[in-house]
Coordinates of C-alpha atoms in Angstrom, one line a residue:
M1 CA -18.1 -6.7 6.2
I2 CA -19.0 -10.7 5.9
A3 CA -21.0 -12.6 3.3
I4 CA -22.1 -16.2 3.6
L5 CA -23.3 -18.5 0.3
G6 CA -24.9 -21.6 1.8
K7 CA -24.4 -24.0 -1.4
D8 CA -27.7 -26.2 -0.4
A9 CA -30.1 -23.7 2.0
P10 CA -29.8 -20.2 3.4
P11 CA -27.2 -20.4 6.3
D12 CA -27.6 -19.0 10.1
E13 CA -28.1 -15.1 10.7
A14 CA -26.7 -16.4 14.2
L15 CA -23.5 -17.8 12.3
A16 CA -23.1 -14.4 10.6
R17 CA -23.3 -12.1 14.4
R18 CA -20.2 -14.4 15.1
M19 CA -18.4 -13.8 12.2
L20 CA -18.8 -10.1 13.1
A21 CA -18.3 -10.5 16.4
A22 CA -14.7 -11.7 15.6
A23 CA -13.7 -8.3 14.9
P24 CA -15.3 -6.1 17.1
H25 CA -12.8 -3.1 16.4
R26 CA -15.1 -2.9 13.4
G27 CA -18.0 -2.1 15.8
E28 CA -21.7 -3.4 17.6
R29 CA -23.6 -2.0 15.4
I30 CA -24.9 -5.0 13.5
T31 CA -27.0 -5.0 9.6
L32 CA -27.9 -8.2 8.7
R33 CA -29.9 -8.8 4.9
T34 CA -30.6 -12.1 3.2
L35 CA -31.5 -12.9 0.1
G36 CA -32.4 -16.0 -1.3
N37 CA -29.0 -18.1 0.1
C38 CA -27.1 -15.9 0.7
V39 CA -26.7 -13.3 4.2
L40 CA -24.7 -10.2 4.0
G41 CA -23.6 -8.2 6.9
V42 CA -21.7 -5.1 8.2
A43 CA -20.7 -3.9 11.2
N44 CA -20.3 0.0 12.4
R45 CA -18.7 2.0 14.8
A46 CA -21.5 4.4 16.5
D47 CA -19.6 6.9 15.9
L48 CA -18.0 6.2 12.8
V49 CA -20.2 4.2 9.6
S50 CA -17.7 3.0 7.4
A51 CA -19.6 0.1 6.0
A52 CA -23.6 -0.2 4.3
I53 CA -26.0 -2.5 3.2
S54 CA -27.6 -1.6 -0.1
S55 CA -31.0 -1.4 0.0
E56 CA -33.6 -4.6 -0.4
G57 CA -34.3 -6.2 -4.1
A58 CA -33.7 -8.6 -6.8
L59 CA -29.9 -7.4 -6.0
I60 CA -28.4 -6.8 -3.1
A61 CA -24.7 -5.8 -2.1
A62 CA -22.5 -5.1 1.0
F63 CA -20.0 -2.1 1.1
S64 CA -17.2 -1.1 3.0
G65 CA -14.8 2.5 2.6
R66 CA -15.9 4.9 0.1
L67 CA -17.1 5.4 -3.9
D68 CA -15.3 9.0 -4.4
N69 CA -17.0 8.9 -8.0
G70 CA -20.8 8.0 -6.8
S71 CA -21.7 10.7 -7.8
E72 CA -20.6 10.8 -11.5
L73 CA -21.9 6.8 -11.4
H74 CA -25.1 7.7 -10.4
R75 CA -25.9 10.8 -12.7
A76 CA -24.6 8.3 -15.6
L77 CA -26.9 5.4 -14.6
T78 CA -29.6 7.5 -14.1
A79 CA -29.1 9.0 -17.8
A80 CA -28.8 5.2 -19.1
G81 CA -31.8 4.5 -17.7
A82 CA -31.3 2.3 -14.6
P83 CA -30.8 4.7 -11.8
P84 CA -29.8 3.5 -8.1
A85 CA -32.2 3.3 -5.7
T86 CA -30.8 5.8 -3.8
T87 CA -27.9 7.8 -3.6
A88 CA -26.0 5.6 -0.7
D89 CA -22.8 4.0 -2.1
A90 CA -24.0 0.5 -1.7
D91 CA -27.5 0.9 -3.8
I92 CA -24.8 2.7 -6.5
V93 CA -22.7 -0.5 -6.2
V94 CA -26.0 -2.5 -6.9
A95 CA -26.5 -0.4 -10.0
A96 CA -23.3 -0.1 -11.3
H97 CA -23.1 -4.0 -11.6
R98 CA -26.5 -4.3 -13.3
A99 CA -25.4 -1.9 -15.6
F100 CA -22.3 -2.6 -16.3
G101 CA -21.2 -6.5 -15.3
R102 CA -17.9 -7.5 -14.8
D103 CA -16.5 -4.0 -15.5
A104 CA -18.4 -1.9 -12.8
P105 CA -15.9 -2.2 -9.8
N106 CA -13.4 -0.7 -12.7
R107 CA -15.7 2.4 -13.1
M108 CA -14.9 2.9 -9.4
R109 CA -12.5 5.0 -7.6
G110 CA -12.1 5.3 -4.0
A111 CA -10.8 2.8 -1.2
F112 CA -13.7 -0.1 -1.4
A113 CA -14.4 -3.7 -0.7
A114 CA -17.5 -4.7 -2.5
I115 CA -20.0 -8.2 -2.3
V116 CA -23.1 -8.2 -4.3
T117 CA -25.5 -11.2 -5.0
D118 CA -28.6 -12.1 -6.4
G119 CA -29.3 -15.1 -3.5
K120 CA -27.5 -18.0 -5.9
T121 CA -24.1 -16.4 -6.6
V122 CA -21.9 -13.8 -5.1
W123 CA -19.5 -11.4 -7.1
C124 CA -16.5 -10.1 -4.3
F125 CA -13.8 -7.4 -5.3
R126 CA -11.3 -4.5 -3.9
D127 CA -10.7 -1.8 -4.8
H128 CA -7.5 -0.9 -7.8
I129 CA -4.9 -0.7 -5.5
G130 CA -6.4 -3.2 -2.2
F131 CA -6.7 -0.4 0.0
K132 CA -9.2 -2.1 1.5
P133 CA -8.9 -6.1 2.6
L134 CA -11.4 -8.8 1.8
F135 CA -10.5 -12.3 2.5
Y136 CA -12.4 -15.8 1.5
R137 CA -13.1 -19.8 1.8
D138 CA -15.0 -21.8 -0.4
D139 CA -15.9 -24.8 1.2
P140 CA -18.3 -27.3 -0.3
R141 CA -21.2 -26.7 2.4
A142 CA -21.1 -22.5 2.3
F143 CA -18.8 -19.6 0.8
F144 CA -17.1 -17.3 3.4
A145 CA -16.0 -13.7 2.2
A146 CA -14.7 -11.1 5.0
S147 CA -12.8 -8.4 5.8
E148 CA -10.6 -9.7 8.5
P149 CA -8.8 -13.9 8.4
R150 CA -10.4 -14.5 11.4
Q151 CA -14.2 -13.7 10.4
I152 CA -13.8 -16.6 7.8
V153 CA -12.2 -18.9 10.9
V154 CA -15.3 -18.2 13.0
G155 CA -18.0 -18.8 9.5
A156 CA -15.8 -22.6 8.2
G157 CA -15.6 -23.6 12.1
L158 CA -11.8 -23.8 11.4
S159 CA -9.4 -24.6 14.3
E160 CA -6.9 -21.1 14.7
A161 CA -3.4 -22.8 12.7
P162 CA -0.6 -20.8 11.8
D163 CA 0.4 -21.3 7.8
L164 CA 3.8 -21.9 8.3
E165 CA 4.7 -21.4 4.5
V166 CA 2.9 -18.3 4.3
L167 CA 5.2 -17.1 7.3
E168 CA 8.0 -18.0 5.3
K169 CA 7.3 -16.3 2.3
M170 CA 6.1 -13.6 4.4
F171 CA 10.3 -13.1 6.5
F172 CA 11.9 -13.2 2.9
G173 CA 9.7 -10.8 0.9
R174 CA 8.2 -13.5 -1.5
M175 CA 4.4 -12.7 -1.3
E176 CA 2.3 -12.4 -3.5
S177 CA -0.9 -10.4 -4.0
D178 CA -2.7 -14.1 -3.9
T179 CA -0.5 -15.3 -1.1
P180 CA -2.9 -16.6 1.6
A181 CA -3.7 -15.3 4.9
A182 CA -1.2 -16.2 7.9
L183 CA -4.5 -18.1 9.7
K184 CA -4.3 -21.2 7.9
G185 CA -7.5 -22.4 5.2
V186 CA -7.8 -18.5 4.5
A187 CA -7.7 -17.0 1.3
R188 CA -6.7 -13.4 0.4
L189 CA -8.8 -11.5 -2.7
A190 CA -6.2 -10.1 -4.9
Q191 CA -6.4 -6.2 -5.6
G192 CA -8.1 -5.2 -8.8
T193 CA -9.5 -8.6 -9.0
I194 CA -13.5 -10.0 -8.7
L195 CA -14.1 -13.3 -7.1
R196 CA -17.0 -14.7 -8.6
V197 CA -19.1 -17.7 -6.4
S198 CA -22.2 -19.8 -7.8
T199 CA -24.2 -22.6 -5.9
E200 CA -24.0 -24.2 -8.9
K201 CA -20.7 -23.7 -11.1
G202 CA -18.0 -23.4 -8.3
A203 CA -15.6 -20.4 -8.4
A204 CA -13.8 -18.0 -10.6
L205 CA -11.0 -15.6 -10.6
Q206 CA -10.7 -12.3 -13.0
R207 CA -8.8 -9.6 -13.0
Y208 CA -10.7 -6.6 -13.8
W209 CA -8.2 -3.3 -14.5
D210 CA -4.6 -3.5 -16.5
P211 CA -2.3 -1.3 -15.9
L212 CA -0.3 -2.6 -18.0
S213 CA -2.4 -1.8 -20.8
R214 CA -2.0 1.9 -19.8
V215 CA 1.6 2.2 -20.0
E216 CA 2.9 5.0 -23.0
S217 CA -0.9 4.9 -23.7
A218 CA -1.2 8.5 -24.1
R219 CA -0.7 11.2 -26.8
I220 CA -0.4 14.7 -25.3
S221 CA 2.1 17.2 -25.6
A222 CA 4.9 18.2 -22.9
D223 CA 3.0 21.3 -22.5
D224 CA -0.5 20.4 -21.9
V225 CA 1.1 17.9 -18.8
R226 CA 1.0 21.2 -16.2
A227 CA -2.3 21.8 -16.7
R228 CA -4.0 18.0 -16.4
F229 CA -2.0 16.5 -14.1
L230 CA -2.9 19.9 -11.8
E231 CA -6.1 19.3 -12.5
L232 CA -6.6 15.5 -12.0
L233 CA -4.5 16.3 -8.6
E234 CA -7.5 19.0 -7.2
Q235 CA -9.8 16.3 -8.5
A236 CA -8.3 13.9 -6.1
V237 CA -7.9 15.7 -3.2
A238 CA -11.5 16.9 -3.1
R239 CA -12.6 13.5 -3.7
S240 CA -10.7 12.4 -0.2
L241 CA -12.7 15.5 2.2
T242 CA -15.0 14.9 4.4
G243 CA -15.1 17.6 6.8
K244 CA -13.7 16.1 9.8
D245 CA -9.8 15.8 7.7
I246 CA -6.4 15.9 8.8
I247 CA -3.0 15.6 7.1
L248 CA 0.1 13.8 8.0
L249 CA 2.3 16.4 7.1
S250 CA 6.1 16.1 6.6
G251 CA 8.5 18.1 5.2
G252 CA 8.8 16.3 1.7
L253 CA 7.4 17.0 -1.7
D254 CA 4.5 14.3 -1.5
S255 CA 2.5 15.4 1.6
P256 CA 2.6 19.1 0.9
A257 CA 1.4 18.6 -2.4
V258 CA -1.9 17.1 -1.8
A259 CA -2.1 20.2 1.7
A260 CA -1.8 22.3 -0.8
Y261 CA -4.9 21.9 -2.5
A262 CA -6.5 20.5 0.2
A263 CA -6.4 23.7 2.7
P264 CA -8.1 25.8 0.4
D265 CA -10.6 23.3 -0.4
H266 CA -11.3 22.3 3.0
R267 CA -11.8 25.8 4.0
R268 CA -14.0 27.1 1.3
R269 CA -16.5 23.8 1.9
F270 CA -16.6 23.2 5.6
G271 CA -15.3 26.7 6.9
R272 CA -12.6 26.0 8.7
P273 CA -9.3 25.1 8.5
L274 CA -7.7 21.8 7.6
G275 CA -6.1 20.4 10.6
A276 CA -2.1 18.8 9.8
L277 CA -0.4 16.7 12.1
S278 CA 3.3 16.1 12.4
A279 CA 6.2 14.1 13.8
V280 CA 9.2 16.4 15.2
F281 CA 12.7 15.3 16.6
P282 CA 14.2 18.5 18.1
D283 CA 16.3 16.0 19.5
L284 CA 17.6 14.4 16.0
P285 CA 18.1 17.7 14.1
S286 CA 19.2 15.2 11.2
V287 CA 15.6 13.5 11.2
D288 CA 13.2 17.1 12.1
E289 CA 11.9 18.2 9.2
R290 CA 9.8 20.9 11.4
P291 CA 11.2 24.3 10.1
Y292 CA 9.8 23.0 5.7
I293 CA 6.9 21.8 8.2
E294 CA 5.7 25.0 9.8
L295 CA 6.7 26.6 5.9
V296 CA 3.8 24.7 4.6
A297 CA 0.8 25.1 7.6
E298 CA 2.0 29.0 7.7
R299 CA 2.0 29.2 3.9
F300 CA -1.4 27.2 3.4
G301 CA -3.1 28.2 6.4
I302 CA -3.2 25.1 8.0
E303 CA -3.8 24.0 11.9
L304 CA -0.6 22.3 13.0
H305 CA -0.4 20.3 15.8
T306 CA 3.0 18.4 16.7
F307 CA 3.8 15.1 18.7
R308 CA 7.1 13.6 19.5
P309 CA 6.8 9.6 18.7
S310 CA 7.3 7.7 21.8
A311 CA 5.9 4.1 20.2
R312 CA 8.7 1.4 19.5
Q313 CA 7.9 -0.5 16.5
L314 CA 7.7 -3.8 18.8
D315 CA 5.4 -2.3 21.4
D316 CA 2.8 -4.6 22.1
V317 CA 3.8 -6.7 19.0
D318 CA 2.0 -10.3 20.9
E319 CA -1.0 -8.3 21.0
W320 CA -1.2 -6.6 17.5
C321 CA -0.3 -10.1 16.4
R322 CA -3.6 -11.5 18.0
R323 CA -5.7 -8.9 16.5
F324 CA -4.7 -9.2 13.3
G325 CA -4.9 -12.7 13.0
S326 CA -1.1 -12.2 11.2
P327 CA 2.4 -10.3 11.8
V328 CA 3.1 -7.7 9.8
P329 CA 6.3 -6.8 8.1
I330 CA 7.8 -4.2 7.4
L331 CA 5.0 -1.5 8.3
S332 CA 5.6 -0.2 12.2
I333 CA 2.2 -0.5 14.0
P334 CA 2.5 0.9 16.9
E335 CA 4.1 4.2 15.3
V336 CA 0.8 4.1 13.0
S337 CA -1.6 3.6 15.7
D338 CA 0.4 6.7 17.6
A339 CA -0.8 8.6 15.0
Y340 CA -4.4 7.7 14.0
S341 CA -4.7 7.5 17.7
R342 CA -3.9 11.0 18.1
A343 CA -5.3 12.2 14.9
R344 CA -8.8 11.0 16.7
Q345 CA -8.3 12.4 20.4
L346 CA -8.0 16.0 18.5
G347 CA -11.6 15.7 17.1
Y348 CA -10.5 14.6 13.8
D349 CA -12.1 10.7 11.7
N350 CA -10.2 11.1 8.2
V351 CA -6.6 10.6 8.3
I352 CA -5.1 12.0 4.5
T353 CA -1.4 11.1 3.6
G354 CA 1.3 11.9 0.4
E355 CA 1.6 8.0 0.5
F356 CA 2.4 6.7 -2.7
A357 CA 3.4 9.4 -4.5
E358 CA 6.5 7.7 -5.5
F359 CA 4.7 4.9 -7.4
V360 CA 2.3 6.7 -9.3
F361 CA 5.3 9.1 -10.4
G362 CA 7.1 6.2 -11.5
N363 CA 10.7 5.5 -11.5
P364 CA 13.7 6.5 -13.8
M365 CA 15.8 3.4 -14.1
H366 CA 16.0 1.6 -17.0
V367 CA 14.4 4.3 -19.2
M368 CA 17.9 4.6 -21.4
P369 CA 17.6 1.2 -21.8
H370 CA 14.1 1.2 -23.1
L371 CA 14.2 4.2 -25.5
L372 CA 17.2 2.7 -27.2
T373 CA 15.6 -1.2 -27.8
R374 CA 12.5 1.0 -29.3
G375 CA 15.0 3.4 -31.3
R376 CA 13.6 6.1 -30.2
W377 CA 17.1 8.1 -30.8
L378 CA 16.3 11.9 -30.6
A379 CA 14.6 11.6 -26.8
L380 CA 17.6 9.3 -26.1
A381 CA 19.3 11.5 -27.5
N382 CA 18.0 14.6 -25.6
L383 CA 18.3 12.8 -22.2
L384 CA 21.9 12.1 -22.7
R385 CA 22.0 15.8 -23.6
V386 CA 20.7 16.7 -20.6
E387 CA 22.4 14.3 -18.3
R388 CA 25.7 15.5 -18.8
W389 CA 24.7 18.8 -18.5
R390 CA 23.8 17.7 -15.1
G391 CA 27.1 16.7 -14.4
A392 CA 26.9 13.0 -15.4
S393 CA 30.2 10.9 -16.8
A394 CA 30.6 9.7 -19.6
R395 CA 31.1 6.5 -18.5
N396 CA 28.3 6.2 -16.5
L397 CA 25.8 7.0 -18.9
A398 CA 27.6 4.5 -21.2
T399 CA 27.0 1.7 -18.2
Q400 CA 23.7 2.5 -18.5
L401 CA 23.3 1.9 -21.9
L402 CA 25.3 -1.3 -22.1
S403 CA 22.8 -2.6 -19.3
T404 CA 20.5 -3.3 -22.5
F405 CA 22.5 -5.8 -23.3
V406 CA 23.7 -7.8 -19.9
P407 CA 20.6 -10.6 -18.8
G408 CA 19.3 -10.3 -15.2
R409 CA 21.0 -13.1 -13.2
P410 CA 24.7 -12.2 -14.8
A411 CA 24.2 -9.2 -14.0
N412 CA 22.7 -9.4 -10.7
W413 CA 25.7 -12.3 -10.1
Y414 CA 28.2 -9.2 -11.6
L415 CA 26.5 -6.6 -8.5
H416 CA 26.8 -9.5 -6.1
W417 CA 30.7 -10.4 -7.0
R418 CA 31.5 -6.5 -7.4
G419 CA 29.8 -5.3 -3.5
F420 CA 27.7 -3.1 -5.4
D421 CA 24.1 -4.7 -4.0
S422 CA 24.5 -3.5 -0.8
P423 CA 25.7 -7.0 0.9
Q424 CA 25.1 -6.3 4.1
R425 CA 21.5 -6.0 4.0
I426 CA 22.3 -10.0 4.4
P427 CA 23.0 -10.8 8.3
D428 CA 25.3 -13.0 9.3
W429 CA 23.0 -14.7 11.1
L430 CA 20.8 -15.9 8.3
D431 CA 21.7 -18.2 5.2
E432 CA 23.2 -16.1 2.5
H433 CA 21.8 -18.7 0.0
K434 CA 17.9 -18.5 0.7
V435 CA 18.4 -14.7 1.4
N436 CA 19.3 -15.1 -2.3
E437 CA 16.8 -17.6 -4.2
V438 CA 15.1 -14.5 -5.5
P439 CA 18.2 -11.7 -7.0
F440 CA 18.3 -8.7 -4.6
R441 CA 17.9 -6.8 -8.6
R442 CA 14.5 -8.0 -9.2
D443 CA 14.4 -5.3 -11.5
L444 CA 16.8 -6.8 -13.5
L445 CA 15.0 -10.3 -14.5
P446 CA 12.3 -9.5 -17.5
S447 CA 13.9 -8.7 -20.7
S448 CA 15.7 -5.2 -20.9
R449 CA 13.4 -4.4 -23.1
Q450 CA 10.3 -5.1 -20.5
R451 CA 12.5 -3.5 -17.5
W452 CA 11.3 0.0 -17.2
R453 CA 7.7 -1.2 -18.4
Q454 CA 7.2 -3.0 -15.7
L455 CA 8.8 -1.0 -13.0
Q456 CA 6.3 1.4 -13.5
L457 CA 3.7 -1.0 -11.9
V458 CA 5.5 -1.0 -8.7
G459 CA 2.7 -0.2 -6.3
T460 CA 0.0 -1.9 -8.6
E461 CA 0.8 -5.9 -7.7
G462 CA 2.2 -7.9 -5.1
A463 CA 1.2 -8.7 -1.3
T464 CA -0.9 -6.2 0.4
I465 CA -0.7 -7.2 4.0
T466 CA 1.2 -4.0 5.1
L467 CA -2.1 -1.9 3.6
E468 CA -4.7 -4.9 5.4
A469 CA -3.3 -4.0 8.3
D470 CA -2.7 -0.2 8.5
E471 CA -6.9 -0.2 7.1
T472 CA -7.7 -2.7 10.1
C473 CA -5.1 -0.2 12.7
A474 CA -7.6 2.9 11.4
A475 CA -10.6 1.0 12.2
I476 CA -9.4 0.1 15.2
A477 CA -8.4 3.6 16.4
G478 CA -11.7 5.0 14.8
V479 CA -10.6 6.8 11.6
T480 CA -10.3 6.4 7.7
I481 CA -7.6 6.6 5.9
R482 CA -7.4 8.4 2.8
R483 CA -4.1 9.0 -0.3
P484 CA -4.9 11.0 -2.9
M485 CA -1.5 10.4 -4.6
A486 CA -2.8 6.8 -5.2
D487 CA -6.0 8.0 -7.0
I488 CA -6.4 6.1 -9.7
D489 CA -7.6 8.3 -12.4
L490 CA -3.9 10.5 -11.3
W491 CA -2.5 6.9 -11.3
E492 CA -2.9 6.1 -14.4
F493 CA -2.5 9.6 -16.0
F494 CA 1.0 9.0 -15.4
L495 CA 0.8 5.4 -16.6
S496 CA 0.1 6.6 -20.1
L497 CA 3.0 9.1 -19.7
P498 CA 5.5 8.6 -22.8
A499 CA 8.7 7.7 -21.0
E500 CA 10.9 10.7 -22.3
I501 CA 8.1 13.4 -20.9
K502 CA 7.4 11.3 -17.7
H503 CA 11.2 11.3 -17.2
P504 CA 13.3 14.6 -18.5
D505 CA 16.2 13.4 -16.4
L506 CA 17.2 10.8 -14.7
R507 CA 16.1 12.0 -10.9
F508 CA 13.4 10.8 -8.9
K509 CA 9.6 12.5 -9.4
I510 CA 11.3 15.3 -11.3
L511 CA 8.3 15.8 -13.3
A512 CA 6.2 16.2 -10.3
R513 CA 8.6 18.4 -8.7
G514 CA 8.7 20.6 -12.0
K515 CA 5.3 21.0 -12.4
L516 CA 4.8 22.0 -8.7
R517 CA 6.9 24.9 -9.2
G518 CA 4.3 28.1 -8.8
V519 CA 2.3 25.7 -6.2
L520 CA 4.6 24.8 -3.3
P521 CA 6.8 26.8 -1.6
D522 CA 10.5 26.8 -3.3
E523 CA 12.1 25.7 -0.5
I524 CA 10.1 22.5 -0.5
L525 CA 10.9 22.0 -4.4
D526 CA 14.5 22.9 -4.1
R527 CA 15.5 20.4 -1.1
R528 CA 18.2 17.9 -1.7
G529 CA 17.6 14.5 -0.8
N530 CA 14.9 12.7 1.6
T531 CA 14.9 12.5 5.2
V532 CA 16.5 9.4 6.0
F533 CA 15.2 8.1 9.6
D534 CA 17.9 5.8 10.9
D535 CA 19.0 8.0 13.5
H536 CA 15.4 7.4 14.9
I537 CA 15.2 3.8 14.3
M538 CA 18.7 2.9 15.7
K539 CA 17.5 5.1 18.9
N540 CA 14.4 3.0 19.2
L541 CA 15.7 -0.4 19.2
D542 CA 14.1 -3.3 21.5
Y543 CA 16.9 -5.4 22.6
G544 CA 14.6 -6.4 25.5
T545 CA 11.2 -8.1 22.9
L546 CA 14.2 -9.6 21.1
K547 CA 15.4 -11.0 23.4
R548 CA 12.5 -11.9 24.7
L549 CA 11.2 -13.9 21.1
L550 CA 13.9 -14.4 19.9
V551 CA 16.5 -16.0 22.1
E552 CA 15.6 -19.7 22.4
P553 CA 12.6 -19.5 21.0
R554 CA 9.7 -22.1 20.9
H555 CA 9.7 -22.2 17.0
R556 CA 12.4 -21.8 14.5
M557 CA 12.6 -20.5 10.9
P558 CA 14.5 -22.1 8.2
A559 CA 17.7 -20.4 7.1
V560 CA 18.1 -18.7 10.8
D561 CA 20.8 -19.5 12.9
Y562 CA 19.3 -18.5 15.7
E563 CA 22.7 -19.2 18.4
R564 CA 24.6 -16.6 16.2
L565 CA 21.6 -14.1 17.0
A566 CA 21.2 -14.6 20.1
K567 CA 25.2 -13.5 20.6
R568 CA 24.6 -10.6 18.3
I569 CA 21.3 -9.9 20.7
E570 CA 23.6 -9.9 24.1
Q571 CA 25.8 -7.8 22.2
R572 CA 23.5 -5.4 21.5
D573 CA 25.8 -4.4 18.0
L574 CA 22.7 -5.0 15.6
N575 CA 22.8 -2.9 12.7
R576 CA 20.1 -1.1 10.7
F577 CA 19.8 -4.2 8.3
D578 CA 20.1 -6.7 11.4
W579 CA 17.1 -4.6 13.0
F580 CA 15.1 -4.9 9.9
W581 CA 15.1 -8.6 9.1
A582 CA 15.0 -9.2 13.7
R583 CA 12.1 -6.8 13.8
D584 CA 10.0 -8.8 11.0
L585 CA 11.4 -12.2 12.6
A586 CA 9.7 -10.7 16.1
G587 CA 6.9 -10.4 14.8
I588 CA 6.7 -14.0 13.3
H589 CA 8.1 -15.6 16.8
A590 CA 5.2 -13.6 18.4
F591 CA 2.0 -14.6 16.5
L592 CA 3.3 -17.9 16.4
N593 CA 3.7 -18.4 20.4
A594 CA -0.2 -18.3 20.4
W595 CA 0.4 -21.9 19.2

């Protein structure tokens, strides 16, 4: 999806076509529409339509993704006397923009990005979480927006060059939601934000979603929580189904919870079983979840497909960086691509996951100081009693309460001094002072009164680079990705819960686990601990690629001792922390090697 707004004259449609062609994996079926000084364009594959342009009119829109509540919005707009031209998502976006103005995106649900124009002004926005990407550049002669950074480079006539400042932020984990792209001159639109650009008034940004205002806003009894949670989960899953769906199924809590609702609904609506794709590790018993996966598949009548992962995290790293126009931290693109490609080969084009549940369900850390600083004595006393019954020591609970009165930076200093902050997380070939410019425990930096509230927002803010890479990877494979657990109605419900209801004790996901009793097999709900994939990761360390990219590199990142790193690579003695840092550094150098 692209847009060009000429400041003085209508843009050249040939340029719009070149922009779309800069991302060939989006497809070769191009649709353009010009209105006034603006041209909108989308490209689709012959076998997968994921973007569209609205009908002609005084307002037009380009839309990428899927509007989950399109039918509800259509009914509401029609009842209000502002019916959309058709039932297509792009036409609903136009009608919603006309009726609701800047509040329109906040009424939408799904993974989407959109551009609306009247020929003189454009409004660009992404979904609340940022699953669909949108980049832009505002030049004196024209404004450009697009799904991928390289499309902006082509439209604006820039010379491709890396933004070294962005790469440094990426490496040290300091990217904000609006950090520019790795290609110099390309801006990133933050999630949950509207960008308005006019030929007369310039550009302005405005957040349309304020998740903080939702925190603890509900007035609900503990008895009513289960019914509402399961109702919203069922709705979120139903919104994600298309009829050609496969779920990436694990043996944890999250994807089985999605599968429990997706499987019967899929069979009822489409007359065939839901598919599931699962990675199994028969040679690594500590990692393999096959017994739990098979239990869920059998319980819900799911057609299970398994595979043994063979992709390694640095496979084809140079090619991936070229395609993305960026390195990608943290996310293992080859493994993601392998799963998506397998799903497509099996005949599915919509991949469903249980991702983001850990953010939606919330984090119990700092809940005791939260209750203490707000004088909720009964709730605090109940929580202390439950934790003592569970076996927590009085000393441990007292320490958590006393942390209320310790400022964040002294607390971080103490944790580091005592070695409680995983000091081995910083390799000996990195400058410790540079890494610690932002303290390890960032959650301690707000005032104790705000720590728990801020922690509930994790996942709603911050860099979206891994989501953008994941979406592009899916486009290359020819599938769409849906995450029902990240449905905004479900997420806002959990944000709204009072802390004492959300966290009846200090275990992670305890509320959801309890409310899913009777929905999921007890064997899933009663599992202790999470599967850790360290054995699989360490078995597949790619020393050959590390040596090629990091020993005698053409470019050098600050705070990296390349000589010491080279010795560690030669000795082949990297631990998992070394590997995490070295893997991301290798991606950056693969990207830089293009220049």
